[in-house]
Coordinates of C-alpha atoms and ligand atoms in Angstrom, one line a residue:
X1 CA -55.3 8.2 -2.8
X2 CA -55.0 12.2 -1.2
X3 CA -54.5 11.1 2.0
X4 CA -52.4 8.5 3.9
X5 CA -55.4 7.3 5.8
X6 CA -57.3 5.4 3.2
X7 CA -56.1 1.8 2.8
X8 CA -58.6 0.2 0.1
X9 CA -58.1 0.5 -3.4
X10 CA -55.5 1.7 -5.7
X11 CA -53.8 4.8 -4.3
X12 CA -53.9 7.5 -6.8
X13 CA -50.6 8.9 -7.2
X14 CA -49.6 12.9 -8.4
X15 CA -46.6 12.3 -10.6
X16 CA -43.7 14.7 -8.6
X17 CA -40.8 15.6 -8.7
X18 CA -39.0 14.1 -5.1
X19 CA -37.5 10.5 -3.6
X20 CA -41.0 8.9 -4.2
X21 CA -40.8 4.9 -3.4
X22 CA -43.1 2.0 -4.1
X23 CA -43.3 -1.3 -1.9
X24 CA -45.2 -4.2 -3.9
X25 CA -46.0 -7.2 -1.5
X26 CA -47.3 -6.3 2.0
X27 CA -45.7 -9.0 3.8
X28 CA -43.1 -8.9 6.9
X29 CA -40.9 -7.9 4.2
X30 CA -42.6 -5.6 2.1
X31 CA -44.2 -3.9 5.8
X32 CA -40.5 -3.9 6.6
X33 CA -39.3 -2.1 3.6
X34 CA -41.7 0.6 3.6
X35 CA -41.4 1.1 7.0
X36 CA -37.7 1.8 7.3
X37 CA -38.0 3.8 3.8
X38 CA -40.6 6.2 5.5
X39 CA -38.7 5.9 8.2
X40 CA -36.1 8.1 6.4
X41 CA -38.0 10.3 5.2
X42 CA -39.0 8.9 1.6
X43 CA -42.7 9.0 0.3
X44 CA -44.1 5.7 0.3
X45 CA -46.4 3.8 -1.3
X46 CA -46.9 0.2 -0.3
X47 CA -49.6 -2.4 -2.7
X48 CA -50.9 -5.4 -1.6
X49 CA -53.1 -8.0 -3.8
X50 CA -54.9 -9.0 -0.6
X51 CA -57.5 -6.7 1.7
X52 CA -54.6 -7.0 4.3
X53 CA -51.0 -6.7 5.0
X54 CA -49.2 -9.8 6.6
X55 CA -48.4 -12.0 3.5
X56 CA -48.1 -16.3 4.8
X57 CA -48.3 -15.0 8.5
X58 CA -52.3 -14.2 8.8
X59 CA -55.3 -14.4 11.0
X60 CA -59.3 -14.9 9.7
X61 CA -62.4 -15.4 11.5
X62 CA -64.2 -18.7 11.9
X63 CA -67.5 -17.9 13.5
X64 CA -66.3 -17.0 16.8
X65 CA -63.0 -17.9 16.4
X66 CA -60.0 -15.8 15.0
X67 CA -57.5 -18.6 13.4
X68 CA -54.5 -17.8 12.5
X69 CA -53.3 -19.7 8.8
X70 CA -50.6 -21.0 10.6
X71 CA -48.9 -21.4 14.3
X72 CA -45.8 -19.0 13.7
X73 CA -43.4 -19.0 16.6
X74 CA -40.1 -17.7 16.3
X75 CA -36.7 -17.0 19.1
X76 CA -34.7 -14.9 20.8
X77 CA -32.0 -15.2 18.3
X78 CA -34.8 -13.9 15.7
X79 CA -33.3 -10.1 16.3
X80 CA -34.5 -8.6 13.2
X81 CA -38.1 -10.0 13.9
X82 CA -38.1 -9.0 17.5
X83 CA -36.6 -5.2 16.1
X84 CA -40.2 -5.3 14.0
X85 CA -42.4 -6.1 16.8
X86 CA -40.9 -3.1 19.2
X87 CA -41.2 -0.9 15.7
X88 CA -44.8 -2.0 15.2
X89 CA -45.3 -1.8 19.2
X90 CA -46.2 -5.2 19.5
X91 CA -43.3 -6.9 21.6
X92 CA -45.8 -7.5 24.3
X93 CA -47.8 -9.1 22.0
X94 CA -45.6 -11.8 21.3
X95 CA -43.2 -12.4 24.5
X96 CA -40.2 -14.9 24.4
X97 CA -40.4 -17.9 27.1
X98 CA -38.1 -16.9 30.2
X99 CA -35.9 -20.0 29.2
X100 CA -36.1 -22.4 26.6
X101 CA -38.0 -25.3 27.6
X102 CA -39.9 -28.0 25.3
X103 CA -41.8 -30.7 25.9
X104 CA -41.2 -33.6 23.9
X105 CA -44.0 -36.5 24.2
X106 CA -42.7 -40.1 22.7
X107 CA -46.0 -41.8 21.6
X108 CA -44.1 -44.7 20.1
X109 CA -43.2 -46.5 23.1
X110 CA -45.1 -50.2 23.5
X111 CA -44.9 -49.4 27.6
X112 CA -47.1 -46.2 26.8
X113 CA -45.9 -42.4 26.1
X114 CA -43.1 -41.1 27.7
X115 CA -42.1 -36.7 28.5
X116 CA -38.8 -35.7 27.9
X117 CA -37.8 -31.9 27.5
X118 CA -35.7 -29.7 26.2
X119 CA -34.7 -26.9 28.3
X120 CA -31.8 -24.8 28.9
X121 CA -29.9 -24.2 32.1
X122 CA -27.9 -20.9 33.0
X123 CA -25.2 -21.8 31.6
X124 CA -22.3 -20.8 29.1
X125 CA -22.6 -22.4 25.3
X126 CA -22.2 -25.3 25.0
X127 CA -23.1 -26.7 28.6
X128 CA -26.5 -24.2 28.8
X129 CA -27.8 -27.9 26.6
X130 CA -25.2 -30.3 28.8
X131 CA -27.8 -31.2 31.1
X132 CA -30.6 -31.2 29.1
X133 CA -29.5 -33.6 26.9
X134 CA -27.8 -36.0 28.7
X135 CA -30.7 -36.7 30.9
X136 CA -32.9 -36.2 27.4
X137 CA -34.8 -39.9 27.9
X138 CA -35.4 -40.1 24.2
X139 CA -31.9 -41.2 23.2
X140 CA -29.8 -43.3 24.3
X141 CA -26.4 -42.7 26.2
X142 CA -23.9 -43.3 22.9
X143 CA -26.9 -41.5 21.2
X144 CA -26.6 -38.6 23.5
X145 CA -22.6 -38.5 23.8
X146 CA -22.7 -38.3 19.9
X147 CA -25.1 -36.4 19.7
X148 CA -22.5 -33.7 22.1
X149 CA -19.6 -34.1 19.7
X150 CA -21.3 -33.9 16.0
X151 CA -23.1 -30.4 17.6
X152 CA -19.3 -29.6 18.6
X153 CA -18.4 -30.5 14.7
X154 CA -21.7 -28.5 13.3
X155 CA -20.0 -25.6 15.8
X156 CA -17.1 -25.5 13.5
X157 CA -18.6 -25.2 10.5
X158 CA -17.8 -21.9 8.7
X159 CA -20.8 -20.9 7.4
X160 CA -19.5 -18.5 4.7
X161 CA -18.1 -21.2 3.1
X162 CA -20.1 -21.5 0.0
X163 CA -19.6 -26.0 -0.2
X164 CA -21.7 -26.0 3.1
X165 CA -24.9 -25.7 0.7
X166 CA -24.5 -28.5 -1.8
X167 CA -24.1 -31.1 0.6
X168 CA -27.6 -32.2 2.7
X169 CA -27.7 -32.2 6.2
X170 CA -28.7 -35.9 6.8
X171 CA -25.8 -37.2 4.9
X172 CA -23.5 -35.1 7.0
X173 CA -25.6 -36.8 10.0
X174 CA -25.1 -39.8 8.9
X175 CA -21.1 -39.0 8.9
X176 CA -21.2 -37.6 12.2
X177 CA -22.6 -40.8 13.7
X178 CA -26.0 -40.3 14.2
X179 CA -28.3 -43.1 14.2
X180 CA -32.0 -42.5 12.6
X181 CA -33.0 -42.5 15.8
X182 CA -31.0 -39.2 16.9
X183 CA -32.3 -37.5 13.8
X184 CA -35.9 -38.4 14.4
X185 CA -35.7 -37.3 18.5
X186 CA -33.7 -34.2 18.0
X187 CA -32.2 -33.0 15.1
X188 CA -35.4 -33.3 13.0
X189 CA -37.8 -32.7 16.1
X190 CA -36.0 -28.9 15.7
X191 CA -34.9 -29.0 12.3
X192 CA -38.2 -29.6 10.1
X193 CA -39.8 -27.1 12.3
X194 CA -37.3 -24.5 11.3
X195 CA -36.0 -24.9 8.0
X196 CA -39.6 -26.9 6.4
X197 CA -37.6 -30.1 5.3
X198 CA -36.7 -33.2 6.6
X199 CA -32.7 -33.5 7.1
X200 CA -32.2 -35.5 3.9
X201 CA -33.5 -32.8 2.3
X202 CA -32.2 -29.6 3.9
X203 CA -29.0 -27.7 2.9
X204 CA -26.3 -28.5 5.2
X205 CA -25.4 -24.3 5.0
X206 CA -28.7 -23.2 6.0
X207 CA -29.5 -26.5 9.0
X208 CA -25.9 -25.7 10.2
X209 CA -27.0 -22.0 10.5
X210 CA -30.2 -22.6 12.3
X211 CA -28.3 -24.8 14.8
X212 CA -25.5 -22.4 15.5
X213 CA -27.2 -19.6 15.4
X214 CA -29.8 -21.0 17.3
X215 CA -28.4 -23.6 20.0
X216 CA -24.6 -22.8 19.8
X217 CA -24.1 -19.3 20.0
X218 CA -25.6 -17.3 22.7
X219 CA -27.7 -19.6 25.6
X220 CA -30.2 -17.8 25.1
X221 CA -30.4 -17.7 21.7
X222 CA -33.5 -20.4 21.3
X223 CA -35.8 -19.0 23.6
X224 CA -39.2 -19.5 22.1
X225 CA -41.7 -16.9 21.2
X226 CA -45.1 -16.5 19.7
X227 CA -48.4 -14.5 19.6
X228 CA -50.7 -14.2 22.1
X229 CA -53.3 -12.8 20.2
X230 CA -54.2 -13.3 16.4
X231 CA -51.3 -12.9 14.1
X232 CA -53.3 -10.5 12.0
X233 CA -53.6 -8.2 15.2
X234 CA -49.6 -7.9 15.1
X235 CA -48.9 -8.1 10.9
X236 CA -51.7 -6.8 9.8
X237 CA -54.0 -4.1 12.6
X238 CA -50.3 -3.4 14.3
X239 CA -48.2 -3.0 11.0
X240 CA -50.9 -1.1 9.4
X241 CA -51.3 1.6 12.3
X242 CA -47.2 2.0 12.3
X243 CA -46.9 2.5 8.9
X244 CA -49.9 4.7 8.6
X245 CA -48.2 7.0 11.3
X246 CA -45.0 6.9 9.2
X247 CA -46.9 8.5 6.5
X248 CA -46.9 5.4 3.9
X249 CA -49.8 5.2 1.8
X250 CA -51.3 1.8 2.0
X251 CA -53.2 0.2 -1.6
X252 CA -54.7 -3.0 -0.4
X253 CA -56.6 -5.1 -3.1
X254 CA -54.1 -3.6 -5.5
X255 CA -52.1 -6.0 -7.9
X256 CA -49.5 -4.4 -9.6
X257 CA -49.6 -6.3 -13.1
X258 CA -46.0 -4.7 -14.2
X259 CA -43.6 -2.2 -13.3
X260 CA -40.9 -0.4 -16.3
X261 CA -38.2 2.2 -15.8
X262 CA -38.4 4.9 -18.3
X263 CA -35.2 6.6 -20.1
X264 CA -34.8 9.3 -17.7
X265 CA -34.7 6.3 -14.5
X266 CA -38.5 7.1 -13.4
X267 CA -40.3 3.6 -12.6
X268 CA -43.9 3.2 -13.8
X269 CA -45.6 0.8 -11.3
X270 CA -49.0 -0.4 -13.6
X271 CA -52.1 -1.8 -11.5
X272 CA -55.6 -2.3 -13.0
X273 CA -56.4 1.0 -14.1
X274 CA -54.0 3.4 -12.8
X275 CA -50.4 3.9 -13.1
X276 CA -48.2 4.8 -10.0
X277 CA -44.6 6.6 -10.9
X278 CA -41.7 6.4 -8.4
X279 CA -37.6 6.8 -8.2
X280 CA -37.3 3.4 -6.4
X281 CA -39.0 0.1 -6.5
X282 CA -39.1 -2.8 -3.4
X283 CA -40.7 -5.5 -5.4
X284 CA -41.6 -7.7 -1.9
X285 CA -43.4 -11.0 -3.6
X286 CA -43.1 -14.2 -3.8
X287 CA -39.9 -15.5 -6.4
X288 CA -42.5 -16.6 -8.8
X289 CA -44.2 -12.7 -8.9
X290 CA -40.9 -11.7 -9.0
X291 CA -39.7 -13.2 -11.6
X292 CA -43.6 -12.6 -13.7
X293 CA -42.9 -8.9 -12.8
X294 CA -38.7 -8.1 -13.2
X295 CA -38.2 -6.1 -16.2
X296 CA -35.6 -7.7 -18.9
X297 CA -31.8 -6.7 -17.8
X298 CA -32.9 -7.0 -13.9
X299 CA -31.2 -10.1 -13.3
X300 CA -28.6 -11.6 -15.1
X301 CA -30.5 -15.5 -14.8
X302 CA -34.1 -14.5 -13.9
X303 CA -34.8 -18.1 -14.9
X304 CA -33.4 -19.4 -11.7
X305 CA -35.4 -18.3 -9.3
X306 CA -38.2 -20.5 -10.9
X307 CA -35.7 -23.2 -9.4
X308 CA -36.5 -22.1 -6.5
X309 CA -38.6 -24.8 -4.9
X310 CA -41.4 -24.1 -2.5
X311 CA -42.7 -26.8 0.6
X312 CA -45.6 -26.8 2.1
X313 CA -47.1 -26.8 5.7
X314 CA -50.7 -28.1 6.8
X315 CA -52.1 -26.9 10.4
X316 CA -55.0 -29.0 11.9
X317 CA -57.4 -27.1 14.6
X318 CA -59.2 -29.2 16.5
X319 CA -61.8 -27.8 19.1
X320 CA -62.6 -29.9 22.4
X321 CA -65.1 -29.2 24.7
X322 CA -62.8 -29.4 27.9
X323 CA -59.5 -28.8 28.4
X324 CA -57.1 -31.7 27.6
X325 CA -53.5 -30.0 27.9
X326 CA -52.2 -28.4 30.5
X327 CA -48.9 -26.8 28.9
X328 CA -48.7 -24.3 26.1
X329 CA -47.2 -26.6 23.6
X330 CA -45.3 -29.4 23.1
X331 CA -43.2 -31.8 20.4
X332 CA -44.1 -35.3 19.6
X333 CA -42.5 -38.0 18.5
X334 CA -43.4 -41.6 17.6
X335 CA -46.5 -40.3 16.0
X336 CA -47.5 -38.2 12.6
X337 CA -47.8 -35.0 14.9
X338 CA -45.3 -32.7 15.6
X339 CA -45.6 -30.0 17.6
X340 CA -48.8 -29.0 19.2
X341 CA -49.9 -25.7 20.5
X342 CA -52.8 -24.5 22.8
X343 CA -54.6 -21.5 20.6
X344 CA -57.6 -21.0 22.9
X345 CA -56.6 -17.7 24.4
X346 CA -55.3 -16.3 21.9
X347 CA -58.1 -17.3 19.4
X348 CA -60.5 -16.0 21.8
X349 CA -62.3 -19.6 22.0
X350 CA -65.1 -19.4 25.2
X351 CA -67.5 -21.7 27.2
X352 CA -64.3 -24.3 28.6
X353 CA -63.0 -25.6 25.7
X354 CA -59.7 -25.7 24.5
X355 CA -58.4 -25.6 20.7
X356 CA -55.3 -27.3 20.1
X357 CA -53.5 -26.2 16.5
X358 CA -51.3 -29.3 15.3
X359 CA -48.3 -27.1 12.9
X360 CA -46.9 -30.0 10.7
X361 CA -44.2 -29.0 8.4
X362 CA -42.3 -30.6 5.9
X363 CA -45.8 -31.6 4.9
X364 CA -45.6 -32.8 1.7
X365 CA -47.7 -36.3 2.3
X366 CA -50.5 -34.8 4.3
X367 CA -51.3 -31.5 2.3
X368 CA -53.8 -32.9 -0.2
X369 CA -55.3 -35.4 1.9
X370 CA -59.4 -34.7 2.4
X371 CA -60.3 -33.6 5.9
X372 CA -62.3 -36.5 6.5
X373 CA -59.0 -38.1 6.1
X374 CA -56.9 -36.0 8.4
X375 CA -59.4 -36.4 10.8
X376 CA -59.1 -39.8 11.3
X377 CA -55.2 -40.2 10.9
X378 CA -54.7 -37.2 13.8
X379 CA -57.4 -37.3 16.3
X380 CA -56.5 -41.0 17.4
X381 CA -53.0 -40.0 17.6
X382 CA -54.0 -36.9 20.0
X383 CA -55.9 -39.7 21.8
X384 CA -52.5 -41.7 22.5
X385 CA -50.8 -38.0 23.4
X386 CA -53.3 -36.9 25.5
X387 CA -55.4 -38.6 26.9
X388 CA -57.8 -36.7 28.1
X389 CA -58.7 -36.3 25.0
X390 CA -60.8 -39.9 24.9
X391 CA -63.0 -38.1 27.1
X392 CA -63.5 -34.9 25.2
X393 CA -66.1 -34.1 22.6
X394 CA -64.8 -32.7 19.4
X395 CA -66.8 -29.3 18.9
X396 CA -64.6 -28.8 15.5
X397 CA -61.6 -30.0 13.7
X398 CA -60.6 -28.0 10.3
X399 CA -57.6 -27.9 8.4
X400 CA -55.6 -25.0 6.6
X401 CA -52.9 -25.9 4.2
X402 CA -50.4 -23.7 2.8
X403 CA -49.1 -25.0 -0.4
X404 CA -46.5 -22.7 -0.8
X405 CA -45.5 -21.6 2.8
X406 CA -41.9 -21.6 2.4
X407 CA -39.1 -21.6 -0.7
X408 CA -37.8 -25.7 -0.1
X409 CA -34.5 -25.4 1.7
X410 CA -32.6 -28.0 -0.8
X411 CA -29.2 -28.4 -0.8
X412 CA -28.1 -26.1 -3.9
X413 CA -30.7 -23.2 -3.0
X414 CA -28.0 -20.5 -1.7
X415 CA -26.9 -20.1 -5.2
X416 CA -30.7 -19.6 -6.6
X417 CA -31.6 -16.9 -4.1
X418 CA -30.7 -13.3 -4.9
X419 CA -29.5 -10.3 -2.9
X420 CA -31.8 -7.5 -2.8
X421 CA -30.0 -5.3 -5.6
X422 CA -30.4 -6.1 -9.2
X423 CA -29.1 -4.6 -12.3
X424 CA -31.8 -2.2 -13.5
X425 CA -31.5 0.8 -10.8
X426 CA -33.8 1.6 -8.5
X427 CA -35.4 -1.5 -8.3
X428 CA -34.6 -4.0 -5.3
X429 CA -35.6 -7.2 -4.1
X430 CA -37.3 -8.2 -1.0
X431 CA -38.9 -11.6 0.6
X432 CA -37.8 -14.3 3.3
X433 CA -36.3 -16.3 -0.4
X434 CA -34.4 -13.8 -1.3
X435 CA -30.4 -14.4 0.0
X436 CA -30.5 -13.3 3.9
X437 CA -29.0 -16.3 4.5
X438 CA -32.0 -17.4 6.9
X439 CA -34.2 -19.8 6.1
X440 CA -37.8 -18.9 5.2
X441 CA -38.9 -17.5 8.1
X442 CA -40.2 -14.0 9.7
X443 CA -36.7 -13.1 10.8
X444 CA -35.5 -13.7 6.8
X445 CA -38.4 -11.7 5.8
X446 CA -38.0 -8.8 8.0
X447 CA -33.9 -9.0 7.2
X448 CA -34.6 -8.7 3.3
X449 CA -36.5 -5.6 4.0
X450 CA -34.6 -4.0 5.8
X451 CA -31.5 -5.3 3.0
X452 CA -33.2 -3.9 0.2
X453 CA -34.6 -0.9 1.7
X454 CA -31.1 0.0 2.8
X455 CA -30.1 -0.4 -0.7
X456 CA -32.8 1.9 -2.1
X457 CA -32.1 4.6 0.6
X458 CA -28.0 4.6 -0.4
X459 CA -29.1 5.1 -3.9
X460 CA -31.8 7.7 -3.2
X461 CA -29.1 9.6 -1.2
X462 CA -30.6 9.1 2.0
X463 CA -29.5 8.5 5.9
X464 CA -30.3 5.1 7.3
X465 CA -33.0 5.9 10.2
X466 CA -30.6 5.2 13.4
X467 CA -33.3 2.8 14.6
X468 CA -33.2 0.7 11.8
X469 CA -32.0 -2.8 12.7
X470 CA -28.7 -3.3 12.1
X471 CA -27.5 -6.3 11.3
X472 CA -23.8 -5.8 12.9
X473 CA -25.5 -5.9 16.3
X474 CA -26.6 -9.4 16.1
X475 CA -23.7 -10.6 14.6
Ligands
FAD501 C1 -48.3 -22.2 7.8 C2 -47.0 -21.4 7.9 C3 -46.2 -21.5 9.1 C4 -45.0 -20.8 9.2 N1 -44.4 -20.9 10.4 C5 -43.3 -20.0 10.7 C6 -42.8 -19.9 11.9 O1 -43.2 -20.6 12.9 N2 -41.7 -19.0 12.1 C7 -41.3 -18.2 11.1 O2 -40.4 -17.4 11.3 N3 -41.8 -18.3 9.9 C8 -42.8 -19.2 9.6 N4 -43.4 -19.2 8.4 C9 -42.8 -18.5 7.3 C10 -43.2 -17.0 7.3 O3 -44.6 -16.8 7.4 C11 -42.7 -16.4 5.9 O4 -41.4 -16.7 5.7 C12 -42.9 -14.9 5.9 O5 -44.1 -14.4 6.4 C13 -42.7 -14.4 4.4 O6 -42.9 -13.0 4.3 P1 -42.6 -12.3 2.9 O7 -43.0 -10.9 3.1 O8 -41.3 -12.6 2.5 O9 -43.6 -13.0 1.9 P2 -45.2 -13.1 1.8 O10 -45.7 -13.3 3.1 O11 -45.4 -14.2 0.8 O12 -45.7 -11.7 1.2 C14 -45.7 -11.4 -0.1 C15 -46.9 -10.5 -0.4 O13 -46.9 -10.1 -1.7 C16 -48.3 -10.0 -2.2 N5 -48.3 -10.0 -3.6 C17 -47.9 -11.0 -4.5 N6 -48.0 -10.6 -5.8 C18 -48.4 -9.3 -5.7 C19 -48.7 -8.3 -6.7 N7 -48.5 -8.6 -8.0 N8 -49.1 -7.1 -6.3 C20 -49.3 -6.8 -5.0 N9 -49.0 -7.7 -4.0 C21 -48.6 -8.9 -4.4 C22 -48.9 -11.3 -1.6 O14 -50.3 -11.2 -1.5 C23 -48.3 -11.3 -0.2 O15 -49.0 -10.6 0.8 C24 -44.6 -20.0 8.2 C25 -45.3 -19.9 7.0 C26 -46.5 -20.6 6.9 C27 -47.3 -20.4 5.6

């Protein structure tokens, strides 16, 4: 590569003398990372596997259809992730709802669905959620007056206290006085969306995180936001056009095979059939890349992060002919489905249909099943949700499953998940697994990038951009 305007194929790299960087990984993390290492002035080279950036949080066509892998939504509280889409000048792209407000359909009712919602009133924390919830028909009134004081206990948890993350979440629940019922309608309604595990299964560090951070700190903190076009129009054509302005060099379709430090503390960065050298090292994958490509002495355990679990999601798309919601989304209960969001627009779907994309987390039953299978376990249950569906004529239903869409947020986890510096110098760590204390999300991602590109630019001897997100504001 001569110029930073090419973007396919390995970039072909002048050994030099200067604060030359490599980013390996272009995900949120990796695009963040070479961004805010350009940023300040360092030469950068960022290589990605695939023929475009965006990592888990991508768009591709389907005849006329651009799909994204999976519905990504993420809130006001997310300020990292919101500091990348005003970086990549895409906040319009994405806007946050004026207030929180959710719909939440109860299919499991003999007397026929029921609409309850979650919304947020102007209000300070905690009574922004007062009214909400107590008129919240899905629970009952103990339910809901319990429901008030364990949120007041989760409130007081201190979340740097390390014991939070070997206990689960559900058992802490359970001592808290919520009934299965109260976990179903709201703690898992918001919880497997956000952390990718059922309560039984989620740290009660990282759930009690999400919730405060999310529903008990600011009241506007859970304000919902997602594209409005592709996904791969913001993380890939966006992200692409900022960092190609910043002056980074992009290598897709480049798969670094190994990187090594030499004795005088150069790092060799090996793809097929080329060698890039550089003074510091983001290595932005996945923790099982990571730990294929760390160099002995990086970490003192490398082993662990193969302990890191992984859970997956499954998105169902199903095409109708008319239109058969009239909301942007919504969150069901009583039913396999859980929340449901209108893609037409956005997937630039024509001719009066409407395509609905069904984001089921925690998805570990449904993932392998054949589509013929999924078809005929979710389209009757989008008949008892919306009706006017029975009328509607399916013009396509296909699924996409993402085996590996998040690390599993299991009680233990916090310890397995490393900061962004490691022992061999110049080389730091990036990726929504790594420890940002977030769970896997867009907003962990874009933290660890920013992390580990901060610690690259302290050892390089270089300012922090003053734009850079800084994490002391959100605090
Ligand atoms: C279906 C789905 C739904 C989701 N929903 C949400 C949501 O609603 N809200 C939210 O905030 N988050 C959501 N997430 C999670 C979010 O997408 C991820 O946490 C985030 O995108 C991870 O970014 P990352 O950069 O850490 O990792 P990745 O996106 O995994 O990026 C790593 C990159 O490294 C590349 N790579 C790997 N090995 C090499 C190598 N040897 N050489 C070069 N490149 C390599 C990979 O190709 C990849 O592009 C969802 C994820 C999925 C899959």
């Amino acid at each position: 590569m001569t110029d930073g305007t090419r973007s396919d194929g390995p970039p072909h790299h002048a050994a030099r003398p200067g604060r030359d960087a490599v980013v390996i990984g272009g995900g949120l993390a990796g695009v963040t990372a070479a961004l805010a290492l350009a940023d300040a002035g360092v030469r950068v080279t960022l290589l990605e596997g695939r023929p475009r950036l965006g990592g888990l949080a991508f768009s591709f066509r389907r005849g006329a259809l651009t799909v994204d892998n999976g519905q990504h939504v993420y809130l006001r509280c997310c300020t990292a992730y919101r500091w990348f889409l005003d970086r990549i000048q895409a906040a319009d792209l994405a806007p946050l709802q004026s207030r929180l407000d959710v719909p939440v359909v109860d299919a499991g009712k003999p007397e026929g669905r029921r609409l309850g919602r979650l919304r947020r009133d102007a209000l300070p924390v905690p009574l922004h959620l007062g009214r909400s919830l107590a008129t919240y028909p899905h629970l009952s009134l103990a339910e809901r007056a319990k429901v008030g004081r364990a949120a007041l206990a989760l409130k007081g948890l201190d979340l740097t206290d390390p014991a939070l993350d070997d206990q689960d979440f559900g058992s802490w629940l359970a001592a808290h006085g919520q009934s299965a019922r109260a976990v179903e309608a709201l703690w898992d309604l918001v919880g497997v969306a956000t952390l990718n595990a059922v309560a039984g299964d989620a740290s009660l560090g990282l759930a009690a995180m999400v919730f405060k951070t999310g529903l008990l700190s600011d009241p506007g903190a859970a304000d919902i936001g997602w594209a409005s076009v592709p996904l791969g129009d913001l993380h890939d054509r966006l992200a692409r056009k900022a960092l190609e302005t910043a002056g980074v060099r992009i290598g897709l379709r480049t798969r670094v095979t190994s990187i090594s430090i030499d004795e005088n503390g150069r790092w060799s960065v090996q793809v097929p059939g080329d060698t890039l050298t550089a003074d510091a090292v983001v290595l932005a994958v996945p923790q099982r890349e990571t730990y294929d490509l760390l160099p002995p002495g990086a970490l003192d355990a490398p082993e662990r992060l193969l302990d890191i679990g992984t859970a997956p999601i499954l998105n169902v798309h199903v095409v109708y002919d008319r239109p058969v919601l009239h909301a942007p989304f919504f969150a069901a209960l009583g039913t396999p489905v859980q929340w449901v969001f209108d893609r037409t627009e956005a997937s630039g779907l024509s001719g009066g249909g409407q395509y609905l994309a069904l984001s089921q987390s925690a998805a570990q039953d449904d993932i392998d099943r054949p589509v013929a299978e999924l078809r005929e376990r979710y389209l009757p249950e989008l008949g008892r949700l919306l009706p006017h569906t029975r009328h509607a004529e399916v013009l396509d239903f296909f699924v996409t499953r993402e085996r590996t869409a998040t690390f599993a947020p299991t009680p233990g986890v916090g310890r397995l998940r490393p900061g962004a510096r490691t022992k061999a110098p110049g080389l730091y760590l990036a990726g929504a697994w790594t420890a940002t204390g977030w769970p896997a999300t867009m907003e962990s991602a874009v933290r660890s990038g920013v992390s580990a590109a901060e610690a690259a630019l302290g050892a390089l001897g270089r300012p922090r951009p003053r734009h850079l997100f800084a994490f002391e504001e959100a605090a």
